[in-house]
Amino acid sequence: MATCCGGLKLDPAVREDARRRLLSVRGHVDAVLRMLENDRVYCVDVLKQVKAVDGALAKVGNLVLQSHLKQHVVTAHERGDEDQILGELMEILKYR
Amino acid sequence: MATCCGGLKLDPAVREDARRRLLSVRGHVDAVLRMLENDRVYCVDVLKQVKAVDGALAKVGNLVLQSHLKQHVVTAHERGDEDQILGELMEILKYR
Amino acid sequence: MATCCGGLKLDPAVREDARRRLLSVRGHVDAVLRMLENDRVYCVDVLKQVKAVDGALAKVGNLVLQSHLKQHVVTAHERGDEDQILGELMEILKYR
Amino acid sequence: MATCCGGLKLDPAVREDARRRLLSVRGHVDAVLRMLENDRVYCVDVLKQVKAVDGALAKVGNLVLQSHLKQHVVTAHERGDEDQILGELMEILKYR
């Protein structure tokens, strides 16, 4: 699952940016886990933090998506793998 | 931020369930971080995992939301804090 | 489907506001329909308009939801119909 | 707004399909408008219909998006307009 058959790969700079952002997401998840150890924690405070984590995660997704579109999708017809590229892409964009 | 002025707090069983699910979300985030260390990782594989993490995180949010509605929102008029409860709630539901 | 067994009903002022906004949504849908009669219409122009219609429709939904929370949800425990109210609400909020 | 400078246009079959689906969306909007004329209408019944309209509208958007990706995005590098194509696309996909 982690590497693609066709040799297409995530741009190194984007990969590093995504990794750093995801580390920050993990830190945020840890903070919510600590909140949940407090038996007086209020639902809405948890919900706000979950929403914030979700926003940060969505940014990681958008970053990788943008890179994929730029590096691989706009050149798919030239490479001849457009059917696979489009199928994968619609699967990801569904219910986004 | 972690405790509420009004003494309302997250139901203990839900808090524990949310904590366990969020631990699993963190494990999933760690797995994506490991994917991102592989310089041959493919964008779409990352995007699929980010989407899966997002789905798991949304379940945590729904769990806490459902508990909040049941424990605190349906009784807000009786308690007399409905304005605060409604304000908070619409803030969370916006752009969900 | 159009009226509720329990006698709960949409607040008249909100109903009128929702109706006016939905008339505007319909006008916007008509405009997109006219765009689609033009055989030179560009995908992205259609997508932008569909997105705008979606935003206007979401506002109608938020308006009615806010009214429902205020008029019926915060009083559900007093009325004793909280199970039905909560079941309906989670159904609506899912995948929102 | 309705036609694109670059000569790119929505595929005729997709355009016709989108038009037919959007006519059905309009019919659905009209039905909700009639619901809103009933002074006993229940909030949740309106919300369910608004959600259904939203789902139908999202299908129109997905249809046009899929066609755009297939007809115009995968060939953007060949045409040399990838910067414009990518800018437009990310704008549409944001907050989708």
mmCIF file with all atom_site columns, C-alpha atoms in Angstrom, chain C:
data_model
loop_
_atom_site.group_PDB
_atom_site.id
_atom_site.type_symbol
_atom_site.label_atom_id
_atom_site.label_alt_id
_atom_site.label_comp_id
_atom_site.label_asym_id
_atom_site.label_entity_id
_atom_site.label_seq_id
_atom_site.pdbx_PDB_ins_code
_atom_site.Cartn_x
_atom_site.Cartn_y
_atom_site.Cartn_z
_atom_site.occupancy
_atom_site.B_iso_or_equiv
_atom_site.pdbx_formal_charge
_atom_site.auth_seq_id
_atom_site.auth_comp_id
_atom_site.auth_asym_id
_atom_site.auth_atom_id
_atom_site.pdbx_PDB_model_num
ATOM 1  C CA . MET C 1 1  ? -44.100 13.610 6.464   1.00 0.00 ? 1  MET C CA 1
ATOM 2  C CA . ALA C 1 2  ? -44.952 17.306 6.392   1.00 0.00 ? 2  ALA C CA 1
ATOM 3  C CA . THR C 1 3  ? -46.455 17.654 9.847   1.00 0.00 ? 3  THR C CA 1
ATOM 4  C CA . CYS C 1 4  ? -45.293 16.176 13.082  1.00 0.00 ? 4  CYS C CA 1
ATOM 5  C CA . CYS C 1 5  ? -47.336 13.855 15.217  1.00 0.00 ? 5  CYS C CA 1
ATOM 6  C CA . GLY C 1 6  ? -46.252 15.548 18.419  1.00 0.00 ? 6  GLY C CA 1
ATOM 7  C CA . GLY C 1 7  ? -47.515 18.985 17.472  1.00 0.00 ? 7  GLY C CA 1
ATOM 8  C CA . LEU C 1 8  ? -44.048 20.493 17.263  1.00 0.00 ? 8  LEU C CA 1
ATOM 9  C CA . LYS C 1 9  ? -43.802 22.940 14.416  1.00 0.00 ? 9  LYS C CA 1
ATOM 10 C CA . LEU C 1 10 ? -41.354 25.260 12.779  1.00 0.00 ? 10 LEU C CA 1
ATOM 11 C CA . ASP C 1 11 ? -41.383 28.799 14.182  1.00 0.00 ? 11 ASP C CA 1
ATOM 12 C CA . PRO C 1 12 ? -43.428 31.051 11.784  1.00 0.00 ? 12 PRO C CA 1
ATOM 13 C CA . ALA C 1 13 ? -40.763 33.751 11.404  1.00 0.00 ? 13 ALA C CA 1
ATOM 14 C CA . VAL C 1 14 ? -38.079 31.178 10.643  1.00 0.00 ? 14 VAL C CA 1
ATOM 15 C CA . ARG C 1 15 ? -40.420 29.385 8.261   1.00 0.00 ? 15 ARG C CA 1
ATOM 16 C CA . GLU C 1 16 ? -40.928 32.632 6.334   1.00 0.00 ? 16 GLU C CA 1
ATOM 17 C CA . ASP C 1 17 ? -37.198 33.397 6.334   1.00 0.00 ? 17 ASP C CA 1
ATOM 18 C CA . ALA C 1 18 ? -36.414 29.858 5.135   1.00 0.00 ? 18 ALA C CA 1
ATOM 19 C CA . ARG C 1 19 ? -39.065 30.181 2.420   1.00 0.00 ? 19 ARG C CA 1
ATOM 20 C CA . ARG C 1 20 ? -37.623 33.439 1.125   1.00 0.00 ? 20 ARG C CA 1
ATOM 21 C CA . ARG C 1 21 ? -34.098 32.057 1.121   1.00 0.00 ? 21 ARG C CA 1
ATOM 22 C CA . LEU C 1 22 ? -35.214 28.897 -0.620  1.00 0.00 ? 22 LEU C CA 1
ATOM 23 C CA . LEU C 1 23 ? -36.963 30.980 -3.302  1.00 0.00 ? 23 LEU C CA 1
ATOM 24 C CA . SER C 1 24 ? -33.593 32.593 -3.893  1.00 0.00 ? 24 SER C CA 1
ATOM 25 C CA . VAL C 1 25 ? -31.973 29.138 -4.043  1.00 0.00 ? 25 VAL C CA 1
ATOM 26 C CA . ARG C 1 26 ? -34.527 28.179 -6.690  1.00 0.00 ? 26 ARG C CA 1
ATOM 27 C CA . GLY C 1 27 ? -33.681 31.294 -8.685  1.00 0.00 ? 27 GLY C CA 1
ATOM 28 C CA . HIS C 1 28 ? -30.028 30.340 -8.488  1.00 0.00 ? 28 HIS C CA 1
ATOM 29 C CA . VAL C 1 29 ? -30.799 26.790 -9.642  1.00 0.00 ? 29 VAL C CA 1
ATOM 30 C CA . ASP C 1 30 ? -32.694 28.284 -12.603 1.00 0.00 ? 30 ASP C CA 1
ATOM 31 C CA . ALA C 1 31 ? -29.645 30.355 -13.460 1.00 0.00 ? 31 ALA C CA 1
ATOM 32 C CA . VAL C 1 32 ? -27.456 27.238 -13.465 1.00 0.00 ? 32 VAL C CA 1
ATOM 33 C CA . LEU C 1 33 ? -30.031 25.480 -15.654 1.00 0.00 ? 33 LEU C CA 1
ATOM 34 C CA . ARG C 1 34 ? -29.748 28.327 -18.152 1.00 0.00 ? 34 ARG C CA 1
ATOM 35 C CA . MET C 1 35 ? -25.932 28.039 -18.046 1.00 0.00 ? 35 MET C CA 1
ATOM 36 C CA . LEU C 1 36 ? -26.292 24.362 -18.898 1.00 0.00 ? 36 LEU C CA 1
ATOM 37 C CA . GLU C 1 37 ? -28.240 25.201 -22.053 1.00 0.00 ? 37 GLU C CA 1
ATOM 38 C CA . ASN C 1 38 ? -25.179 26.979 -23.421 1.00 0.00 ? 38 ASN C CA 1
ATOM 39 C CA . ASP C 1 39 ? -23.110 24.445 -25.358 1.00 0.00 ? 39 ASP C CA 1
ATOM 40 C CA . ARG C 1 40 ? -19.942 26.417 -24.659 1.00 0.00 ? 40 ARG C CA 1
ATOM 41 C CA . VAL C 1 41 ? -20.328 26.469 -20.886 1.00 0.00 ? 41 VAL C CA 1
ATOM 42 C CA . TYR C 1 42 ? -17.152 25.691 -18.969 1.00 0.00 ? 42 TYR C CA 1
ATOM 43 C CA . CYS C 1 43 ? -17.132 22.995 -16.252 1.00 0.00 ? 43 CYS C CA 1
ATOM 44 C CA . VAL C 1 44 ? -15.529 25.215 -13.640 1.00 0.00 ? 44 VAL C CA 1
ATOM 45 C CA . ASP C 1 45 ? -18.143 27.944 -14.073 1.00 0.00 ? 45 ASP C CA 1
ATOM 46 C CA . VAL C 1 46 ? -20.851 25.358 -13.449 1.00 0.00 ? 46 VAL C CA 1
ATOM 47 C CA . LEU C 1 47 ? -18.968 23.957 -10.441 1.00 0.00 ? 47 LEU C CA 1
ATOM 48 C CA . LYS C 1 48 ? -18.610 27.418 -8.896  1.00 0.00 ? 48 LYS C CA 1
ATOM 49 C CA . GLN C 1 49 ? -22.345 28.041 -9.219  1.00 0.00 ? 49 GLN C CA 1
ATOM 50 C CA . VAL C 1 50 ? -23.246 24.602 -7.858  1.00 0.00 ? 50 VAL C CA 1
ATOM 51 C CA . LYS C 1 51 ? -21.018 25.348 -4.881  1.00 0.00 ? 51 LYS C CA 1
ATOM 52 C CA . ALA C 1 52 ? -22.706 28.720 -4.340  1.00 0.00 ? 52 ALA C CA 1
ATOM 53 C CA . VAL C 1 53 ? -26.163 27.111 -4.468  1.00 0.00 ? 53 VAL C CA 1
ATOM 54 C CA . ASP C 1 54 ? -24.944 24.535 -1.984  1.00 0.00 ? 54 ASP C CA 1
ATOM 55 C CA . GLY C 1 55 ? -23.781 27.283 0.373   1.00 0.00 ? 55 GLY C CA 1
ATOM 56 C CA . ALA C 1 56 ? -27.148 29.055 0.179   1.00 0.00 ? 56 ALA C CA 1
ATOM 57 C CA . LEU C 1 57 ? -28.973 25.785 0.805   1.00 0.00 ? 57 LEU C CA 1
ATOM 58 C CA . ALA C 1 58 ? -26.738 25.051 3.804   1.00 0.00 ? 58 ALA C CA 1
ATOM 59 C CA . LYS C 1 59 ? -27.764 28.416 5.246   1.00 0.00 ? 59 LYS C CA 1
ATOM 60 C CA . VAL C 1 60 ? -31.427 27.420 5.007   1.00 0.00 ? 60 VAL C CA 1
ATOM 61 C CA . GLY C 1 61 ? -30.597 24.179 6.797   1.00 0.00 ? 61 GLY C CA 1
ATOM 62 C CA . ASN C 1 62 ? -28.629 25.963 9.526   1.00 0.00 ? 62 ASN C CA 1
ATOM 63 C CA . LEU C 1 63 ? -31.473 28.407 10.082  1.00 0.00 ? 63 LEU C CA 1
ATOM 64 C CA . VAL C 1 64 ? -34.034 25.644 10.536  1.00 0.00 ? 64 VAL C CA 1
ATOM 65 C CA . LEU C 1 65 ? -31.625 23.592 12.655  1.00 0.00 ? 65 LEU C CA 1
ATOM 66 C CA . GLN C 1 66 ? -30.908 26.524 14.955  1.00 0.00 ? 66 GLN C CA 1
ATOM 67 C CA . SER C 1 67 ? -34.626 27.146 15.364  1.00 0.00 ? 67 SER C CA 1
ATOM 68 C CA . HIS C 1 68 ? -35.266 23.453 16.059  1.00 0.00 ? 68 HIS C CA 1
ATOM 69 C CA . LEU C 1 69 ? -32.547 23.360 18.719  1.00 0.00 ? 69 LEU C CA 1
ATOM 70 C CA . LYS C 1 70 ? -33.945 26.466 20.378  1.00 0.00 ? 70 LYS C CA 1
ATOM 71 C CA . GLN C 1 71 ? -37.647 25.683 20.152  1.00 0.00 ? 71 GLN C CA 1
ATOM 72 C CA . HIS C 1 72 ? -37.684 21.925 20.587  1.00 0.00 ? 72 HIS C CA 1
ATOM 73 C CA . VAL C 1 73 ? -34.380 20.357 21.586  1.00 0.00 ? 73 VAL C CA 1
ATOM 74 C CA . VAL C 1 74 ? -33.498 22.340 24.715  1.00 0.00 ? 74 VAL C CA 1
ATOM 75 C CA . THR C 1 75 ? -36.995 21.622 26.077  1.00 0.00 ? 75 THR C CA 1
ATOM 76 C CA . ALA C 1 76 ? -37.129 17.932 25.120  1.00 0.00 ? 76 ALA C CA 1
ATOM 77 C CA . HIS C 1 77 ? -36.426 16.573 28.604  1.00 0.00 ? 77 HIS C CA 1
ATOM 78 C CA . GLU C 1 78 ? -39.268 18.644 30.042  1.00 0.00 ? 78 GLU C CA 1
ATOM 79 C CA . ARG C 1 79 ? -41.651 17.403 27.385  1.00 0.00 ? 79 ARG C CA 1
ATOM 80 C CA . GLY C 1 80 ? -40.398 13.829 27.798  1.00 0.00 ? 80 GLY C CA 1
ATOM 81 C CA . ASP C 1 81 ? -39.778 13.149 24.084  1.00 0.00 ? 81 ASP C CA 1
ATOM 82 C CA . GLU C 1 82 ? -35.985 13.398 24.247  1.00 0.00 ? 82 GLU C CA 1
ATOM 83 C CA . ASP C 1 83 ? -35.357 9.916  22.818  1.00 0.00 ? 83 ASP C CA 1
ATOM 84 C CA . GLN C 1 84 ? -37.243 10.717 19.620  1.00 0.00 ? 84 GLN C CA 1
ATOM 85 C CA . ILE C 1 85 ? -35.755 14.203 19.415  1.00 0.00 ? 85 ILE C CA 1
ATOM 86 C CA . LEU C 1 86 ? -32.197 12.910 19.841  1.00 0.00 ? 86 LEU C CA 1
ATOM 87 C CA . GLY C 1 87 ? -32.650 10.048 17.382  1.00 0.00 ? 87 GLY C CA 1
ATOM 88 C CA . GLU C 1 88 ? -33.937 12.413 14.696  1.00 0.00 ? 88 GLU C CA 1
ATOM 89 C CA . LEU C 1 89 ? -31.222 14.944 15.361  1.00 0.00 ? 89 LEU C CA 1
ATOM 90 C CA . MET C 1 90 ? -28.285 12.538 15.107  1.00 0.00 ? 90 MET C CA 1
ATOM 91 C CA . GLU C 1 91 ? -29.748 11.236 11.853  1.00 0.00 ? 91 GLU C CA 1
ATOM 92 C CA . ILE C 1 92 ? -29.698 14.747 10.428  1.00 0.00 ? 92 ILE C CA 1
ATOM 93 C CA . LEU C 1 93 ? -26.265 15.645 11.748  1.00 0.00 ? 93 LEU C CA 1
ATOM 94 C CA . LYS C 1 94 ? -24.601 12.499 10.392  1.00 0.00 ? 94 LYS C CA 1
ATOM 95 C CA . TYR C 1 95 ? -22.389 13.229 7.375   1.00 0.00 ? 95 TYR C CA 1
ATOM 96 C CA . ARG C 1 96 ? -23.439 16.825 7.425   1.00 0.00 ? 96 ARG C CA 1
#
